[in-house]
Amino acid sequence: MELKLSKMIDEQQLSERIKQLGKDITDKFQGEDLIAICVLKGSFMFFADLIREVDLDLTCEFFGVSSYEGTSSSGEVRVTLDLNHTMEGKNVLLIEDIVDTGLTMNYLKRTIESRKPKSLTTCSLLLKPEALKEECHVDMVGFEIKNQFVVGYGLDYEGYYRNLPYIAQAENLN
Ligand code: IMP
């Protein structure tokens, strides 16, 4: 894979912001139990770093969805790995890598709400406000970015670049 990459959010910025998000989550759910959901594949790295900054009793669940082909959302969300534990009556924290058109996040919210949790809190490392195609409220956002395609720190281009330890803007995509 040969893309022109320019670093956008470095390791230090990621770590500082994630520490703060971890504190916010710890404060919000003080004295409560939590189910943290990792949305695969893109949020695995963010999820792993974030939950280590959360000082609470929590369990982890993994939900696989796919909507992207190349660099644009297909608009159709496909479940690749379903949740197999009940969410009913539980505090759920949904952890996403990026909200672009908002279609995936809204789909995830609808799916989890239908399982009747006690509460649902959404957290996304990145949000592209200019790319939203439908209204999409996210409770906790790491960074707002421009409408540009990014890779690294779990985010991919055709499966590659997930292992970069930072977020980079990708150019020369074709
Ligand atoms: P949405 O449904 O358009 O909001 O897209 C959400 C999903 O598309 C994310 O969970 C990512 O997997 C993927 N995605 C959106 N923007 C980017 C990007 O800039 N780089 C890599 N993947 C992206």
PDB file of C-alpha atoms and ligand atoms in Angstrom:
ATOM      1  CA  MET A   1       0.000   0.000   0.000  1.00  0.00           C
ATOM      2  CA  GLU A   2       1.502   3.305  -1.107  1.00  0.00           C
ATOM      3  CA  LEU A   3      -0.353   6.325   0.228  1.00  0.00           C
ATOM      4  CA  LYS A   4       1.011   9.769   0.981  1.00  0.00           C
ATOM      5  CA  LEU A   5       0.502  10.193   4.716  1.00  0.00           C
ATOM      6  CA  SER A   6       0.774  13.304   6.857  1.00  0.00           C
ATOM      7  CA  LYS A   7       0.637  13.014  10.616  1.00  0.00           C
ATOM      8  CA  MET A   8      -2.486  14.676  11.996  1.00  0.00           C
ATOM      9  CA  ILE A   9      -2.768  13.521  15.636  1.00  0.00           C
ATOM     10  CA  ASP A  10       0.386  12.170  17.259  1.00  0.00           C
ATOM     11  CA  GLU A  11       0.915   9.608  20.026  1.00  0.00           C
ATOM     12  CA  GLN A  12       1.206  12.238  22.768  1.00  0.00           C
ATOM     13  CA  GLN A  13      -2.013  14.023  21.749  1.00  0.00           C
ATOM     14  CA  LEU A  14      -3.858  10.691  21.598  1.00  0.00           C
ATOM     15  CA  SER A  15      -2.625   9.614  24.994  1.00  0.00           C
ATOM     16  CA  GLU A  16      -3.493  12.934  26.699  1.00  0.00           C
ATOM     17  CA  ARG A  17      -6.985  13.068  25.228  1.00  0.00           C
ATOM     18  CA  ILE A  18      -7.682   9.411  26.046  1.00  0.00           C
ATOM     19  CA  LYS A  19      -6.592   9.929  29.671  1.00  0.00           C
ATOM     20  CA  GLN A  20      -9.108  12.780  29.934  1.00  0.00           C
ATOM     21  CA  LEU A  21     -11.908  10.724  28.336  1.00  0.00           C
ATOM     22  CA  GLY A  22     -11.107   7.899  30.768  1.00  0.00           C
ATOM     23  CA  LYS A  23     -11.457  10.303  33.702  1.00  0.00           C
ATOM     24  CA  ASP A  24     -14.766  11.636  32.345  1.00  0.00           C
ATOM     25  CA  ILE A  25     -16.137   8.090  32.000  1.00  0.00           C
ATOM     26  CA  THR A  26     -14.910   7.150  35.489  1.00  0.00           C
ATOM     27  CA  ASP A  27     -16.639  10.218  36.972  1.00  0.00           C
ATOM     28  CA  LYS A  28     -19.859   9.674  35.033  1.00  0.00           C
ATOM     29  CA  PHE A  29     -20.348   6.047  36.105  1.00  0.00           C
ATOM     30  CA  GLN A  30     -18.985   6.240  39.680  1.00  0.00           C
ATOM     31  CA  GLY A  31     -20.486   3.397  41.751  1.00  0.00           C
ATOM     32  CA  GLU A  32     -22.113   1.753  38.703  1.00  0.00           C
ATOM     33  CA  ASP A  33     -21.344  -1.280  36.559  1.00  0.00           C
ATOM     34  CA  LEU A  34     -20.560  -0.782  32.898  1.00  0.00           C
ATOM     35  CA  ILE A  35     -20.515  -2.771  29.656  1.00  0.00           C
ATOM     36  CA  ALA A  36     -17.963  -1.315  27.220  1.00  0.00           C
ATOM     37  CA  ILE A  37     -18.639  -2.225  23.589  1.00  0.00           C
ATOM     38  CA  CYS A  38     -15.787  -2.210  21.092  1.00  0.00           C
ATOM     39  CA  VAL A  39     -17.004  -1.658  17.530  1.00  0.00           C
ATOM     40  CA  LEU A  40     -14.812  -3.780  15.268  1.00  0.00           C
ATOM     41  CA  LYS A  41     -12.621  -3.493  13.550  1.00  0.00           C
ATOM     42  CA  GLY A  42     -11.608   0.165  13.645  1.00  0.00           C
ATOM     43  CA  SER A  43     -11.910   0.926  17.343  1.00  0.00           C
ATOM     44  CA  PHE A  44      -9.844  -1.951  18.768  1.00  0.00           C
ATOM     45  CA  MET A  45      -6.792   0.190  19.531  1.00  0.00           C
ATOM     46  CA  PHE A  46      -8.723   3.148  20.947  1.00  0.00           C
ATOM     47  CA  PHE A  47     -10.876   0.748  22.984  1.00  0.00           C
ATOM     48  CA  ALA A  48      -7.841  -1.021  24.467  1.00  0.00           C
ATOM     49  CA  ASP A  49      -6.205   2.268  25.473  1.00  0.00           C
ATOM     50  CA  LEU A  50      -9.413   3.902  26.701  1.00  0.00           C
ATOM     51  CA  ILE A  51     -10.647   1.118  29.002  1.00  0.00           C
ATOM     52  CA  ARG A  52      -7.229   1.087  30.706  1.00  0.00           C
ATOM     53  CA  GLU A  53      -7.910   4.693  31.726  1.00  0.00           C
ATOM     54  CA  VAL A  54     -11.301   3.823  33.227  1.00  0.00           C
ATOM     55  CA  ASP A  55     -11.220   3.036  36.924  1.00  0.00           C
ATOM     56  CA  LEU A  56     -14.524   1.120  37.253  1.00  0.00           C
ATOM     57  CA  ASP A  57     -15.836  -2.453  37.243  1.00  0.00           C
ATOM     58  CA  LEU A  58     -16.598  -3.146  33.597  1.00  0.00           C
ATOM     59  CA  THR A  59     -17.067  -5.974  31.145  1.00  0.00           C
ATOM     60  CA  CYS A  60     -16.098  -5.904  27.449  1.00  0.00           C
ATOM     61  CA  GLU A  61     -18.186  -6.841  24.430  1.00  0.00           C
ATOM     62  CA  PHE A  62     -17.292  -6.826  20.741  1.00  0.00           C
ATOM     63  CA  PHE A  63     -19.627  -5.824  17.927  1.00  0.00           C
ATOM     64  CA  GLY A  64     -18.506  -6.188  14.320  1.00  0.00           C
ATOM     65  CA  VAL A  65     -20.001  -3.954  11.633  1.00  0.00           C
ATOM     66  CA  SER A  66     -18.889  -2.936   8.193  1.00  0.00           C
ATOM     67  CA  SER A  67     -20.079  -0.110   5.955  1.00  0.00           C
ATOM     68  CA  TYR A  68     -17.002   1.178   4.170  1.00  0.00           C
ATOM     69  CA  GLU A  69     -15.690   0.189   0.770  1.00  0.00           C
ATOM     70  CA  GLY A  70     -12.400   1.933  -0.073  1.00  0.00           C
ATOM     71  CA  THR A  71     -12.794   5.520   1.090  1.00  0.00           C
ATOM     72  CA  SER A  72     -16.552   5.988   1.126  1.00  0.00           C
ATOM     73  CA  SER A  73     -19.381   4.684   3.200  1.00  0.00           C
ATOM     74  CA  SER A  74     -21.586   2.194   1.327  1.00  0.00           C
ATOM     75  CA  GLY A  75     -24.544   3.533   3.310  1.00  0.00           C
ATOM     76  CA  GLU A  76     -25.457   0.005   4.282  1.00  0.00           C
ATOM     77  CA  VAL A  77     -24.395  -1.385   7.629  1.00  0.00           C
ATOM     78  CA  ARG A  78     -23.579  -5.094   7.725  1.00  0.00           C
ATOM     79  CA  VAL A  79     -23.198  -6.978  11.018  1.00  0.00           C
ATOM     80  CA  THR A  80     -20.063  -9.152  10.919  1.00  0.00           C
ATOM     81  CA  LEU A  81     -20.049 -10.168  14.607  1.00  0.00           C
ATOM     82  CA  ASP A  82     -23.139  -9.886  16.769  1.00  0.00           C
ATOM     83  CA  LEU A  83     -23.321  -9.092  20.468  1.00  0.00           C
ATOM     84  CA  ASN A  84     -24.078 -12.197  22.475  1.00  0.00           C
ATOM     85  CA  HIS A  85     -24.731 -10.845  25.952  1.00  0.00           C
ATOM     86  CA  THR A  86     -27.857  -9.180  27.223  1.00  0.00           C
ATOM     87  CA  MET A  87     -27.745  -5.398  27.560  1.00  0.00           C
ATOM     88  CA  GLU A  88     -31.084  -5.160  29.337  1.00  0.00           C
ATOM     89  CA  GLY A  89     -30.953  -2.942  32.426  1.00  0.00           C
ATOM     90  CA  LYS A  90     -27.194  -2.293  32.015  1.00  0.00           C
ATOM     91  CA  ASN A  91     -25.161   0.875  31.501  1.00  0.00           C
ATOM     92  CA  VAL A  92     -23.668   0.573  28.032  1.00  0.00           C
ATOM     93  CA  LEU A  93     -20.713   2.552  26.699  1.00  0.00           C
ATOM     94  CA  LEU A  94     -20.415   2.277  22.920  1.00  0.00           C
ATOM     95  CA  ILE A  95     -16.876   2.954  21.708  1.00  0.00           C
ATOM     96  CA  GLU A  96     -16.383   3.882  18.030  1.00  0.00           C
ATOM     97  CA  ASP A  97     -13.306   4.941  16.105  1.00  0.00           C
ATOM     98  CA  ILE A  98     -14.855   7.591  13.855  1.00  0.00           C
ATOM     99  CA  VAL A  99     -18.214   9.120  12.969  1.00  0.00           C
ATOM    100  CA  ASP A 100     -18.276  10.168   9.323  1.00  0.00           C
ATOM    101  CA  THR A 101     -21.745  10.153   7.705  1.00  0.00           C
ATOM    102  CA  GLY A 102     -23.265   9.125  11.059  1.00  0.00           C
ATOM    103  CA  LEU A 103     -25.098   6.156   9.512  1.00  0.00           C
ATOM    104  CA  THR A 104     -23.144   3.505  11.412  1.00  0.00           C
ATOM    105  CA  MET A 105     -23.417   5.267  14.784  1.00  0.00           C
ATOM    106  CA  ASN A 106     -27.159   5.777  14.355  1.00  0.00           C
ATOM    107  CA  TYR A 107     -27.573   2.133  13.338  1.00  0.00           C
ATOM    108  CA  LEU A 108     -25.591   1.022  16.408  1.00  0.00           C
ATOM    109  CA  LYS A 109     -27.614   3.285  18.693  1.00  0.00           C
ATOM    110  CA  ARG A 110     -30.906   1.911  17.357  1.00  0.00           C
ATOM    111  CA  THR A 111     -29.701  -1.681  17.682  1.00  0.00           C
ATOM    112  CA  ILE A 112     -28.500  -1.257  21.267  1.00  0.00           C
ATOM    113  CA  GLU A 113     -31.536   0.804  22.365  1.00  0.00           C
ATOM    114  CA  SER A 114     -33.784  -2.027  21.137  1.00  0.00           C
ATOM    115  CA  ARG A 115     -32.069  -4.266  23.722  1.00  0.00           C
ATOM    116  CA  LYS A 116     -33.335  -1.971  26.511  1.00  0.00           C
ATOM    117  CA  PRO A 117     -30.168  -0.913  28.358  1.00  0.00           C
ATOM    118  CA  LYS A 118     -30.437   1.195  31.531  1.00  0.00           C
ATOM    119  CA  SER A 119     -28.401   3.872  29.755  1.00  0.00           C
ATOM    120  CA  LEU A 120     -26.465   4.231  26.511  1.00  0.00           C
ATOM    121  CA  THR A 121     -23.448   6.535  26.253  1.00  0.00           C
ATOM    122  CA  THR A 122     -21.645   6.960  22.949  1.00  0.00           C
ATOM    123  CA  CYS A 123     -17.960   7.759  22.609  1.00  0.00           C
ATOM    124  CA  SER A 124     -16.032   8.254  19.373  1.00  0.00           C
ATOM    125  CA  LEU A 125     -12.344   9.050  19.031  1.00  0.00           C
ATOM    126  CA  LEU A 126     -12.973  11.110  15.897  1.00  0.00           C
ATOM    127  CA  LEU A 127     -15.911  13.044  14.444  1.00  0.00           C
ATOM    128  CA  LYS A 128     -16.115  14.667  11.004  1.00  0.00           C
ATOM    129  CA  PRO A 129     -18.943  17.207  11.531  1.00  0.00           C
ATOM    130  CA  GLU A 130     -18.927  18.332   7.875  1.00  0.00           C
ATOM    131  CA  ALA A 131     -19.426  14.763   6.615  1.00  0.00           C
ATOM    132  CA  LEU A 132     -22.600  13.999   8.589  1.00  0.00           C
ATOM    133  CA  LYS A 133     -25.478  12.906   6.354  1.00  0.00           C
ATOM    134  CA  GLU A 134     -27.977  12.646   9.174  1.00  0.00           C
ATOM    135  CA  GLU A 135     -28.232  14.148  12.612  1.00  0.00           C
ATOM    136  CA  CYS A 136     -26.063  12.144  14.975  1.00  0.00           C
ATOM    137  CA  HIS A 137     -25.430  13.057  18.592  1.00  0.00           C
ATOM    138  CA  VAL A 138     -22.263  11.615  20.149  1.00  0.00           C
ATOM    139  CA  ASP A 139     -21.864  12.058  23.920  1.00  0.00           C
ATOM    140  CA  MET A 140     -18.059  12.027  24.058  1.00  0.00           C
ATOM    141  CA  VAL A 141     -15.715  12.932  21.205  1.00  0.00           C
ATOM    142  CA  GLY A 142     -11.921  12.757  21.238  1.00  0.00           C
ATOM    143  CA  PHE A 143     -11.211  15.087  18.317  1.00  0.00           C
ATOM    144  CA  GLU A 144     -13.270  16.840  15.650  1.00  0.00           C
ATOM    145  CA  ILE A 145     -11.514  16.709  12.274  1.00  0.00           C
ATOM    146  CA  LYS A 146     -12.115  18.073   8.774  1.00  0.00           C
ATOM    147  CA  ASN A 147     -13.805  15.998   6.118  1.00  0.00           C
ATOM    148  CA  GLN A 148     -10.604  14.171   5.132  1.00  0.00           C
ATOM    149  CA  PHE A 149      -9.798  10.480   4.944  1.00  0.00           C
ATOM    150  CA  VAL A 150      -7.585   9.357   7.817  1.00  0.00           C
ATOM    151  CA  VAL A 151      -5.766   6.128   8.669  1.00  0.00           C
ATOM    152  CA  GLY A 152      -3.822   4.699  11.597  1.00  0.00           C
ATOM    153  CA  TYR A 153      -4.482   3.864  15.236  1.00  0.00           C
ATOM    154  CA  GLY A 154      -6.996   1.210  14.177  1.00  0.00           C
ATOM    155  CA  LEU A 155      -8.368   3.000  11.102  1.00  0.00           C
ATOM    156  CA  ASP A 156      -7.659   1.410   7.746  1.00  0.00           C
ATOM    157  CA  TYR A 157      -7.528   1.918   4.022  1.00  0.00           C
ATOM    158  CA  GLU A 158      -8.442  -1.409   2.380  1.00  0.00           C
ATOM    159  CA  GLY A 159      -7.380  -3.238   5.516  1.00  0.00           C
ATOM    160  CA  TYR A 160      -3.950  -1.617   5.814  1.00  0.00           C
ATOM    161  CA  TYR A 161      -2.446   1.040   8.116  1.00  0.00           C
ATOM    162  CA  ARG A 162      -4.344  -0.014  11.250  1.00  0.00           C
ATOM    163  CA  ASN A 163      -1.027  -0.589  13.040  1.00  0.00           C
ATOM    164  CA  LEU A 164       0.228   3.007  12.769  1.00  0.00           C
ATOM    165  CA  PRO A 165       0.504   4.381  16.333  1.00  0.00           C
ATOM    166  CA  TYR A 166      -0.838   7.804  15.268  1.00  0.00           C
ATOM    167  CA  ILE A 167      -3.624   9.244  13.055  1.00  0.00           C
ATOM    168  CA  ALA A 168      -2.541  10.371   9.615  1.00  0.00           C
ATOM    169  CA  GLN A 169      -4.312  12.120   6.792  1.00  0.00           C
ATOM    170  CA  ALA A 170      -4.149   9.982   3.648  1.00  0.00           C
ATOM    171  CA  GLU A 171      -3.639  11.550   0.232  1.00  0.00           C
ATOM    172  CA  ASN A 172      -3.307  10.218  -3.317  1.00  0.00           C
ATOM    173  CA  LEU A 173      -6.132   7.768  -2.808  1.00  0.00           C
ATOM    174  CA  ASN A 174      -7.143   6.069  -6.049  1.00  0.00           C
TER     175      ASN A 174
HETATM  176  P1  IMP B   1     -20.155   6.320   8.835  1.00  0.00           P
HETATM  177  O1  IMP B   1     -21.237   5.287   8.878  1.00  0.00           O
HETATM  178  O2  IMP B   1     -20.068   6.979   7.486  1.00  0.00           O
HETATM  179  O3  IMP B   1     -20.228   7.348   9.956  1.00  0.00           O
HETATM  180  O4  IMP B   1     -18.786   5.577   8.932  1.00  0.00           O
HETATM  181  C1  IMP B   1     -18.352   4.936  10.048  1.00  0.00           C
HETATM  182  C2  IMP B   1     -17.281   3.913   9.723  1.00  0.00           C
HETATM  183  O5  IMP B   1     -16.608   4.164   8.476  1.00  0.00           O
HETATM  184  C3  IMP B   1     -16.218   4.000  10.769  1.00  0.00           C
HETATM  185  O6  IMP B   1     -16.497   3.161  11.862  1.00  0.00           O
HETATM  186  C4  IMP B   1     -14.957   3.624  10.017  1.00  0.00           C
HETATM  187  O7  IMP B   1     -14.774   2.232  10.052  1.00  0.00           O
HETATM  188  C5  IMP B   1     -15.205   4.055   8.592  1.00  0.00           C
HETATM  189  N1  IMP B   1     -14.591   5.380   8.291  1.00  0.00           N
HETATM  190  C6  IMP B   1     -15.208   6.573   8.205  1.00  0.00           C
HETATM  191  N2  IMP B   1     -14.332   7.574   7.917  1.00  0.00           N
HETATM  192  C7  IMP B   1     -13.115   6.965   7.830  1.00  0.00           C
HETATM  193  C8  IMP B   1     -11.794   7.468   7.582  1.00  0.00           C
HETATM  194  O8  IMP B   1     -11.524   8.664   7.388  1.00  0.00           O
HETATM  195  N3  IMP B   1     -10.809   6.530   7.573  1.00  0.00           N
HETATM  196  C9  IMP B   1     -11.023   5.199   7.803  1.00  0.00           C
HETATM  197  N4  IMP B   1     -12.247   4.697   8.043  1.00  0.00           N
HETATM  198  C10 IMP B   1     -13.282   5.575   8.064  1.00  0.00           C
END
